[in-house]
Amino acid sequence: MNKEVIINISGLQLDAGTEEPIELMTTGDYYLKNGKHYVIYDELTDDSQVVKNRLKISPKIVEVTKKGASSSHMVFERGKENLTYYDTPFGSLLLGINTSKIDFEEKEDSMALHIDYGLSINSDHVSDCSIDVSIASKQQEHSECTDSAQ
């Protein structure tokens, strides 16, 4: 996979019968170190502040580190609940992440990740969530678009 990648993130938060979808498409940097995949990208908040994100992906554990207006270090590990603080400008929340499923598929120029997890805030379960992340080499993404146009 090339250093420059296109990242597509889509998620769904199921909360008391309502669904709250999230979608993000951005570019970032990829590298492989000690058998783990790293993806670094920036995200803009609703009030135009930058949050630096780092995904650290291995087949059994996924870590998401956010630094900026909101900061956290979330660990997704199947069958375990991991606790972390989610720091916001308004204070900190204790998040519990109880991961039930991690699917990871790796190809030469792309990766796909799916995670199902339960989310609790200050020990109260608030929602069941799923997230899908696809990562593709920037040149690969471009050539696929060009190939399909012919």
CSV table of N, CA and C in Angstrom, one decimal:
chain,number,residue,atom,x,y,z
A,1,MET,N,0.9,-1.2,0.0
A,1,MET,CA,0.0,0.0,0.0
A,1,MET,C,0.9,1.2,0.0
A,2,ASN,N,0.4,2.3,-0.7
A,2,ASN,CA,1.2,3.5,-0.8
A,2,ASN,C,1.1,4.3,0.5
A,3,LYS,N,2.0,5.3,0.7
A,3,LYS,CA,1.9,6.2,1.8
A,3,LYS,C,0.7,7.0,1.9
A,4,GLU,N,0.3,7.6,0.7
A,4,GLU,CA,-0.9,8.4,0.6
A,4,GLU,C,-2.2,7.6,0.4
A,5,VAL,N,-3.2,7.7,1.3
A,5,VAL,CA,-4.3,6.9,1.2
A,5,VAL,C,-5.6,7.7,1.3
A,6,ILE,N,-6.7,7.1,0.8
A,6,ILE,CA,-8.0,7.7,1.0
A,6,ILE,C,-8.8,6.8,2.0
A,7,ILE,N,-9.4,7.5,2.9
A,7,ILE,CA,-10.0,6.9,4.1
A,7,ILE,C,-11.5,7.1,4.0
A,8,ASN,N,-12.3,6.1,4.1
A,8,ASN,CA,-13.8,6.2,4.2
A,8,ASN,C,-14.2,5.6,5.5
A,9,ILE,N,-14.9,6.4,6.3
A,9,ILE,CA,-15.4,5.9,7.6
A,9,ILE,C,-16.9,6.1,7.6
A,10,SER,N,-17.6,5.1,7.9
A,10,SER,CA,-19.0,5.2,8.1
A,10,SER,C,-19.4,4.4,9.3
A,11,GLY,N,-20.3,5.0,10.1
A,11,GLY,CA,-20.7,4.4,11.4
A,11,GLY,C,-22.1,4.5,11.6
A,12,LEU,N,-22.6,3.7,12.6
A,12,LEU,CA,-24.0,3.8,12.9
A,12,LEU,C,-24.1,3.6,14.4
A,13,GLN,N,-24.8,4.5,15.1
A,13,GLN,CA,-25.0,4.5,16.5
A,13,GLN,C,-26.5,4.3,16.7
A,14,LEU,N,-26.9,3.1,17.3
A,14,LEU,CA,-28.3,2.8,17.6
A,14,LEU,C,-28.6,3.2,19.1
A,15,ASP,N,-29.5,4.2,19.2
A,15,ASP,CA,-29.7,4.7,20.5
A,15,ASP,C,-31.2,4.8,20.7
A,16,ALA,N,-31.8,4.0,21.6
A,16,ALA,CA,-33.2,4.0,22.0
A,16,ALA,C,-34.1,4.0,20.7
A,17,GLY,N,-33.8,3.1,19.8
A,17,GLY,CA,-34.6,3.0,18.6
A,17,GLY,C,-34.3,3.9,17.5
A,18,THR,N,-33.4,4.9,17.7
A,18,THR,CA,-33.1,5.8,16.6
A,18,THR,C,-31.7,5.4,16.1
A,19,GLU,N,-31.4,5.7,14.8
A,19,GLU,CA,-30.1,5.5,14.2
A,19,GLU,C,-29.5,6.8,13.9
A,20,GLU,N,-28.2,6.9,14.3
A,20,GLU,CA,-27.4,8.1,14.1
A,20,GLU,C,-26.3,7.8,13.2
A,21,PRO,N,-26.3,8.0,11.9
A,21,PRO,CA,-25.2,7.7,11.0
A,21,PRO,C,-24.1,8.7,11.0
A,22,ILE,N,-22.9,8.3,10.8
A,22,ILE,CA,-21.8,9.2,10.7
A,22,ILE,C,-21.0,8.8,9.4
A,23,GLU,N,-20.5,9.8,8.7
A,23,GLU,CA,-19.8,9.5,7.5
A,23,GLU,C,-18.6,10.5,7.4
A,24,LEU,N,-17.5,10.0,6.9
A,24,LEU,CA,-16.3,10.8,6.8
A,24,LEU,C,-15.5,10.2,5.6
A,25,MET,N,-15.1,11.1,4.7
A,25,MET,CA,-14.1,10.7,3.6
A,25,MET,C,-13.0,11.7,3.7
A,26,THR,N,-11.8,11.2,3.8
A,26,THR,CA,-10.6,12.1,3.9
A,26,THR,C,-9.4,11.4,3.3
A,27,THR,N,-8.3,12.2,3.3
A,27,THR,CA,-7.0,11.6,2.9
A,27,THR,C,-6.1,11.5,4.1
A,28,GLY,N,-5.1,10.7,4.0
A,28,GLY,CA,-4.2,10.6,5.2
A,28,GLY,C,-2.9,9.8,4.7
A,29,ASP,N,-2.2,9.5,5.7
A,29,ASP,CA,-0.9,8.8,5.5
A,29,ASP,C,-1.0,7.4,6.1
A,30,TYR,N,-0.4,6.4,5.4
A,30,TYR,CA,-0.3,5.0,5.9
A,30,TYR,C,1.1,4.6,6.1
A,31,TYR,N,1.3,3.8,7.1
A,31,TYR,CA,2.6,3.1,7.2
A,31,TYR,C,2.4,1.8,8.0
A,32,LEU,N,3.3,0.8,7.8
A,32,LEU,CA,3.4,-0.4,8.4
A,32,LEU,C,4.6,-0.5,9.3
A,33,LYS,N,4.4,-0.8,10.6
A,33,LYS,CA,5.5,-0.9,11.5
A,33,LYS,C,5.3,-2.0,12.5
A,34,ASN,N,6.3,-2.9,12.6
A,34,ASN,CA,6.2,-4.0,13.6
A,34,ASN,C,4.9,-4.9,13.4
A,35,GLY,N,4.5,-5.0,12.1
A,35,GLY,CA,3.3,-5.9,11.8
A,35,GLY,C,2.0,-5.2,12.1
A,36,LYS,N,2.0,-3.9,12.4
A,36,LYS,CA,0.8,-3.2,12.7
A,36,LYS,C,0.6,-2.1,11.6
A,37,HIS,N,-0.6,-1.8,11.2
A,37,HIS,CA,-1.0,-0.8,10.2
A,37,HIS,C,-1.3,0.5,10.9
A,38,TYR,N,-0.7,1.6,10.5
A,38,TYR,CA,-1.0,2.9,11.0
A,38,TYR,C,-1.6,3.8,10.0
A,39,VAL,N,-2.6,4.5,10.3
A,39,VAL,CA,-3.2,5.5,9.4
A,39,VAL,C,-3.4,6.8,10.2
A,40,ILE,N,-2.9,7.9,9.6
A,40,ILE,CA,-2.9,9.2,10.3
A,40,ILE,C,-3.7,10.1,9.4
A,41,TYR,N,-4.7,10.8,10.0
A,41,TYR,CA,-5.5,11.7,9.2
A,41,TYR,C,-6.0,12.8,10.2
A,42,ASP,N,-6.4,14.0,9.6
A,42,ASP,CA,-7.0,15.1,10.3
A,42,ASP,C,-8.5,15.1,10.1
A,43,GLU,N,-9.2,15.6,11.1
A,43,GLU,CA,-10.7,15.7,11.0
A,43,GLU,C,-11.0,17.1,11.5
A,44,LEU,N,-12.0,17.7,10.8
A,44,LEU,CA,-12.5,19.0,11.2
A,44,LEU,C,-13.7,18.9,12.1
A,45,THR,N,-13.8,19.6,13.2
A,45,THR,CA,-15.0,19.5,14.0
A,45,THR,C,-16.0,20.5,13.4
A,46,ASP,N,-17.2,20.5,14.0
A,46,ASP,CA,-18.3,21.4,13.5
A,46,ASP,C,-17.9,22.9,13.6
A,47,ASP,N,-17.0,23.2,14.6
A,47,ASP,CA,-16.6,24.6,14.8
A,47,ASP,C,-15.2,24.8,14.2
A,48,SER,N,-14.8,24.0,13.1
A,48,SER,CA,-13.6,24.2,12.3
A,48,SER,C,-12.3,24.0,13.1
A,49,GLN,N,-12.3,23.2,14.1
A,49,GLN,CA,-11.0,22.9,14.8
A,49,GLN,C,-10.5,21.6,14.3
A,50,VAL,N,-9.2,21.4,14.3
A,50,VAL,CA,-8.6,20.2,13.7
A,50,VAL,C,-8.4,19.2,14.9
A,51,VAL,N,-8.7,18.0,14.6
A,51,VAL,CA,-8.5,16.9,15.5
A,51,VAL,C,-7.6,15.9,14.7
A,52,LYS,N,-6.4,15.6,15.3
A,52,LYS,CA,-5.4,14.7,14.7
A,52,LYS,C,-5.8,13.3,15.1
A,53,ASN,N,-5.9,12.4,14.2
A,53,ASN,CA,-6.4,11.0,14.4
A,53,ASN,C,-5.3,10.0,14.0
A,54,ARG,N,-5.1,8.9,14.8
A,54,ARG,CA,-4.2,7.9,14.4
A,54,ARG,C,-4.9,6.5,14.7
A,55,LEU,N,-5.1,5.7,13.6
A,55,LEU,CA,-5.6,4.4,13.7
A,55,LEU,C,-4.4,3.4,13.8
A,56,LYS,N,-4.4,2.5,14.7
A,56,LYS,CA,-3.4,1.5,14.8
A,56,LYS,C,-4.2,0.2,14.7
A,57,ILE,N,-4.0,-0.6,13.6
A,57,ILE,CA,-4.8,-1.7,13.3
A,57,ILE,C,-3.9,-3.0,13.3
A,58,SER,N,-4.4,-4.0,14.1
A,58,SER,CA,-3.9,-5.3,14.0
A,58,SER,C,-5.1,-6.2,14.0
A,59,PRO,N,-5.0,-7.5,13.6
A,59,PRO,CA,-6.2,-8.3,13.4
A,59,PRO,C,-7.1,-8.4,14.6
A,60,LYS,N,-6.5,-8.3,15.8
A,60,LYS,CA,-7.3,-8.5,17.0
A,60,LYS,C,-7.6,-7.3,17.9
A,61,ILE,N,-6.8,-6.2,17.6
A,61,ILE,CA,-6.9,-5.0,18.4
A,61,ILE,C,-6.8,-3.8,17.5
A,62,VAL,N,-7.7,-2.8,17.7
A,62,VAL,CA,-7.7,-1.6,16.9
A,62,VAL,C,-7.7,-0.5,18.0
A,63,GLU,N,-6.8,0.5,17.8
A,63,GLU,CA,-6.7,1.6,18.7
A,63,GLU,C,-6.9,2.9,17.8
A,64,VAL,N,-7.7,3.8,18.4
A,64,VAL,CA,-8.0,5.1,17.8
A,64,VAL,C,-7.5,6.2,18.8
A,65,THR,N,-6.6,7.0,18.4
A,65,THR,CA,-6.1,8.1,19.2
A,65,THR,C,-6.5,9.4,18.6
A,66,LYS,N,-7.1,10.2,19.3
A,66,LYS,CA,-7.6,11.6,18.9
A,66,LYS,C,-6.9,12.6,19.7
A,67,LYS,N,-6.3,13.6,19.1
A,67,LYS,CA,-5.7,14.8,19.8
A,67,LYS,C,-6.2,16.1,19.2
A,68,GLY,N,-6.6,17.0,20.0
A,68,GLY,CA,-7.1,18.3,19.5
A,68,GLY,C,-8.1,18.8,20.5
A,69,ALA,N,-9.2,19.4,19.9
A,69,ALA,CA,-10.3,20.0,20.7
A,69,ALA,C,-10.9,18.9,21.6
A,70,SER,N,-11.0,17.7,21.0
A,70,SER,CA,-11.4,16.5,21.8
A,70,SER,C,-10.3,15.5,21.7
A,71,SER,N,-10.0,14.9,22.8
A,71,SER,CA,-8.9,13.9,22.9
A,71,SER,C,-9.4,12.6,23.5
A,72,SER,N,-8.8,11.5,23.0
A,72,SER,CA,-9.1,10.2,23.6
A,72,SER,C,-8.2,9.1,23.0
A,73,HIS,N,-8.1,8.0,23.7
A,73,HIS,CA,-7.4,6.8,23.2
A,73,HIS,C,-8.3,5.6,23.4
A,74,MET,N,-9.0,5.3,22.3
A,74,MET,CA,-10.0,4.2,22.4
A,74,MET,C,-9.4,2.9,21.9
A,75,VAL,N,-9.6,1.8,22.7
A,75,VAL,CA,-9.1,0.5,22.3
A,75,VAL,C,-10.3,-0.4,22.1
A,76,PHE,N,-10.3,-1.0,20.9
A,76,PHE,CA,-11.3,-2.0,20.5
A,76,PHE,C,-10.7,-3.4,20.5
A,77,GLU,N,-11.1,-4.3,21.4
A,77,GLU,CA,-10.6,-5.6,21.6
A,77,GLU,C,-11.7,-6.6,21.8
A,78,ARG,N,-11.9,-7.5,20.9
A,78,ARG,CA,-13.1,-8.4,21.0
A,78,ARG,C,-13.2,-9.1,22.3
A,79,GLY,N,-14.4,-9.0,22.9
A,79,GLY,CA,-14.7,-9.7,24.2
A,79,GLY,C,-14.2,-9.0,25.4
A,80,LYS,N,-13.7,-7.8,25.3
A,80,LYS,CA,-13.2,-7.1,26.4
A,80,LYS,C,-13.8,-5.7,26.4
A,81,GLU,N,-14.0,-5.2,27.7
A,81,GLU,CA,-14.4,-3.8,27.8
A,81,GLU,C,-13.2,-3.0,28.2
A,82,ASN,N,-12.9,-1.9,27.4
A,82,ASN,CA,-11.8,-1.0,27.7
A,82,ASN,C,-12.4,0.3,28.0
A,83,LEU,N,-11.8,0.9,29.1
A,83,LEU,CA,-12.2,2.2,29.5
A,83,LEU,C,-11.2,3.3,29.1
A,84,THR,N,-11.7,4.5,28.8
A,84,THR,CA,-10.9,5.6,28.4
A,84,THR,C,-11.6,6.9,28.8
A,85,TYR,N,-10.8,7.9,28.9
A,85,TYR,CA,-11.4,9.2,29.1
A,85,TYR,C,-11.5,9.9,27.8
A,86,TYR,N,-12.6,10.6,27.5
A,86,TYR,CA,-12.9,11.4,26.3
A,86,TYR,C,-12.9,12.8,26.8
A,87,ASP,N,-11.8,13.5,26.5
A,87,ASP,CA,-11.6,14.9,27.0
A,87,ASP,C,-12.2,15.9,26.0
A,88,THR,N,-13.1,16.7,26.5
A,88,THR,CA,-13.7,17.8,25.6
A,88,THR,C,-13.4,19.1,26.3
A,89,PRO,N,-13.7,20.2,25.5
A,89,PRO,CA,-13.5,21.5,26.2
A,89,PRO,C,-14.4,21.7,27.4
A,90,PHE,N,-15.5,20.9,27.5
A,90,PHE,CA,-16.4,21.1,28.6
A,90,PHE,C,-16.2,20.1,29.7
A,91,GLY,N,-15.2,19.3,29.6
A,91,GLY,CA,-14.8,18.3,30.7
A,91,GLY,C,-14.6,16.9,30.1
A,92,SER,N,-14.3,16.0,31.0
A,92,SER,CA,-14.0,14.6,30.6
A,92,SER,C,-15.2,13.7,30.9
A,93,LEU,N,-15.3,12.7,30.0
A,93,LEU,CA,-16.3,11.6,30.2
A,93,LEU,C,-15.5,10.3,30.2
A,94,LEU,N,-16.0,9.4,31.0
A,94,LEU,CA,-15.4,8.1,31.1
A,94,LEU,C,-16.2,7.2,30.1
A,95,LEU,N,-15.5,6.7,29.0
A,95,LEU,CA,-16.1,5.9,28.0
A,95,LEU,C,-15.8,4.4,28.3
A,96,GLY,N,-16.8,3.6,28.1
A,96,GLY,CA,-16.5,2.1,28.1
A,96,GLY,C,-16.8,1.6,26.7
A,97,ILE,N,-15.9,0.9,26.2
A,97,ILE,CA,-16.0,0.3,24.8
A,97,ILE,C,-16.0,-1.2,25.0
A,98,ASN,N,-17.1,-1.8,24.7
A,98,ASN,CA,-17.2,-3.3,24.8
A,98,ASN,C,-17.4,-3.8,23.4
A,99,THR,N,-16.3,-4.4,22.9
A,99,THR,CA,-16.2,-4.8,21.5
A,99,THR,C,-16.7,-6.2,21.3
A,100,SER,N,-17.7,-6.4,20.4
A,100,SER,CA,-18.2,-7.8,20.2
A,100,SER,C,-17.7,-8.4,18.9
A,101,LYS,N,-17.2,-7.5,18.0
A,101,LYS,CA,-16.8,-8.1,16.7
A,101,LYS,C,-15.7,-7.2,16.0
A,102,ILE,N,-14.7,-7.8,15.5
A,102,ILE,CA,-13.7,-7.1,14.7
A,102,ILE,C,-13.5,-7.9,13.5
A,103,ASP,N,-13.7,-7.4,12.3
A,103,ASP,CA,-13.4,-8.1,11.0
A,103,ASP,C,-12.4,-7.2,10.3
A,104,PHE,N,-11.3,-7.8,9.8
A,104,PHE,CA,-10.2,-7.1,9.2
A,104,PHE,C,-9.8,-7.8,7.9
A,105,GLU,N,-9.8,-7.1,6.8
A,105,GLU,CA,-9.4,-7.8,5.5
A,105,GLU,C,-8.3,-6.9,4.9
A,106,GLU,N,-7.2,-7.5,4.5
A,106,GLU,CA,-6.1,-6.8,4.0
A,106,GLU,C,-5.8,-7.3,2.5
A,107,LYS,N,-5.7,-6.3,1.6
A,107,LYS,CA,-5.3,-6.6,0.2
A,107,LYS,C,-4.1,-5.9,-0.1
A,108,GLU,N,-3.6,-6.0,-1.3
A,108,GLU,CA,-2.3,-5.3,-1.7
A,108,GLU,C,-2.4,-3.8,-1.6
A,109,ASP,N,-3.5,-3.2,-2.1
A,109,ASP,CA,-3.6,-1.8,-2.1
A,109,ASP,C,-4.8,-1.3,-1.3
A,110,SER,N,-5.4,-2.1,-0.4
A,110,SER,CA,-6.5,-1.6,0.4
A,110,SER,C,-6.7,-2.5,1.6
A,111,MET,N,-7.5,-1.9,2.5
A,111,MET,CA,-7.8,-2.6,3.8
A,111,MET,C,-9.3,-2.3,4.1
A,112,ALA,N,-10.0,-3.2,4.7
A,112,ALA,CA,-11.3,-3.0,5.2
A,112,ALA,C,-11.4,-3.5,6.6
A,113,LEU,N,-12.1,-2.7,7.4
A,113,LEU,CA,-12.3,-2.9,8.9
A,113,LEU,C,-13.7,-2.7,9.3
A,114,HIS,N,-14.3,-3.7,10.0
A,114,HIS,CA,-15.6,-3.5,10.6
A,114,HIS,C,-15.6,-3.9,12.1
A,115,ILE,N,-16.2,-3.0,12.9
A,115,ILE,CA,-16.2,-3.2,14.3
A,115,ILE,C,-17.6,-3.0,14.8
A,116,ASP,N,-18.1,-3.9,15.7
A,116,ASP,CA,-19.4,-3.8,16.4
A,116,ASP,C,-19.0,-3.6,17.9
A,117,TYR,N,-19.6,-2.6,18.5
A,117,TYR,CA,-19.3,-2.4,20.0
A,117,TYR,C,-20.4,-1.7,20.7
A,118,GLY,N,-20.4,-1.9,22.0
A,118,GLY,CA,-21.3,-1.2,22.9
A,118,GLY,C,-20.6,0.0,23.5
A,119,LEU,N,-21.3,1.1,23.7
A,119,LEU,CA,-20.7,2.3,24.2
A,119,LEU,C,-21.4,2.6,25.5
A,120,SER,N,-20.6,2.9,26.6
A,120,SER,CA,-21.2,3.4,27.8
A,120,SER,C,-20.4,4.7,28.2
A,121,ILE,N,-21.2,5.5,28.9
A,121,ILE,CA,-20.6,6.8,29.4
A,121,ILE,C,-20.9,6.8,30.8
A,122,ASN,N,-19.8,7.0,31.6
A,122,ASN,CA,-19.8,7.0,33.1
A,122,ASN,C,-20.6,5.8,33.6
A,123,SER,N,-20.3,4.6,33.0
A,123,SER,CA,-20.8,3.3,33.4
A,123,SER,C,-22.2,3.0,33.0
A,124,ASP,N,-22.9,3.9,32.3
A,124,ASP,CA,-24.2,3.7,31.8
A,124,ASP,C,-24.2,3.4,30.3
A,125,HIS,N,-24.8,2.2,29.9
A,125,HIS,CA,-24.8,1.9,28.5
A,125,HIS,C,-25.7,2.9,27.7
A,126,VAL,N,-25.1,3.5,26.7
A,126,VAL,CA,-25.9,4.5,25.9
A,126,VAL,C,-26.2,4.0,24.5
A,127,SER,N,-25.4,3.2,23.9
A,127,SER,CA,-25.8,2.8,22.5
A,127,SER,C,-24.9,1.6,22.1
A,128,ASP,N,-25.5,0.9,21.0
A,128,ASP,CA,-24.7,-0.1,20.3
A,128,ASP,C,-24.3,0.5,19.0
A,129,CYS,N,-23.1,0.3,18.6
A,129,CYS,CA,-22.5,1.0,17.5
A,129,CYS,C,-21.8,0.0,16.5
A,130,SER,N,-21.7,0.5,15.3
A,130,SER,CA,-20.9,-0.2,14.3
A,130,SER,C,-20.1,0.8,13.5
A,131,ILE,N,-18.9,0.4,13.1
A,131,ILE,CA,-18.1,1.3,12.3
A,131,ILE,C,-17.5,0.5,11.2
A,132,ASP,N,-17.4,1.1,10.0
A,132,ASP,CA,-16.7,0.5,8.8
A,132,ASP,C,-15.7,1.5,8.4
A,133,VAL,N,-14.5,1.0,8.2
A,133,VAL,CA,-13.4,1.8,7.7
A,133,VAL,C,-12.8,1.1,6.5
A,134,SER,N,-12.7,1.9,5.4
A,134,SER,CA,-12.0,1.4,4.2
A,134,SER,C,-10.8,2.3,3.9
A,135,ILE,N,-9.7,1.7,3.6
A,135,ILE,CA,-8.5,2.5,3.3
A,135,ILE,C,-7.9,2.0,2.0
A,136,ALA,N,-7.6,2.9,1.1
A,136,ALA,CA,-7.1,2.5,-0.2
A,136,ALA,C,-6.0,3.4,-0.6
A,137,SER,N,-5.0,2.9,-1.3
A,137,SER,CA,-3.9,3.7,-1.8
A,137,SER,C,-4.5,4.8,-2.7
A,138,LYS,N,-4.0,6.0,-2.6
A,138,LYS,CA,-4.6,7.1,-3.4
A,138,LYS,C,-4.5,6.8,-4.9
A,139,GLN,N,-3.4,6.2,-5.4
A,139,GLN,CA,-3.2,5.9,-6.8
A,139,GLN,C,-4.2,4.8,-7.2
A,140,GLN,N,-4.4,3.8,-6.3
A,140,GLN,CA,-5.3,2.6,-6.5
A,140,GLN,C,-6.7,3.2,-6.7
A,141,GLU,N,-7.1,4.0,-5.8
A,141,GLU,CA,-8.5,4.6,-5.9
A,141,GLU,C,-8.7,5.3,-7.2
A,142,HIS,N,-7.7,6.1,-7.6
A,142,HIS,CA,-7.8,6.8,-8.9
A,142,HIS,C,-7.9,5.9,-10.1
A,143,SER,N,-7.0,4.8,-10.1
A,143,SER,CA,-7.0,3.9,-11.2
A,143,SER,C,-8.3,3.1,-11.3
A,144,GLU,N,-8.9,2.8,-10.1
A,144,GLU,CA,-10.2,2.1,-10.1
A,144,GLU,C,-11.3,3.0,-10.8
A,145,CYS,N,-11.3,4.3,-10.5
A,145,CYS,CA,-12.2,5.2,-11.0
A,145,CYS,C,-12.0,5.3,-12.5
A,146,THR,N,-10.8,5.4,-13.0
A,146,THR,CA,-10.4,5.5,-14.4
A,146,THR,C,-10.8,4.2,-15.1
A,147,ASP,N,-10.6,3.0,-14.5
A,147,ASP,CA,-10.9,1.8,-15.1
A,147,ASP,C,-12.4,1.6,-15.3
A,148,SER,N,-13.2,2.0,-14.3
A,148,SER,CA,-14.7,1.9,-14.4
A,148,SER,C,-15.3,2.9,-15.4
A,149,ALA,N,-14.6,4.0,-15.7
A,149,ALA,CA,-15.1,5.0,-16.6
A,149,ALA,C,-14.9,4.5,-18.1
A,150,GLN,N,-14.0,3.6,-18.3
A,150,GLN,CA,-13.8,3.1,-19.7
A,150,GLN,C,-14.7,2.1,-20.2
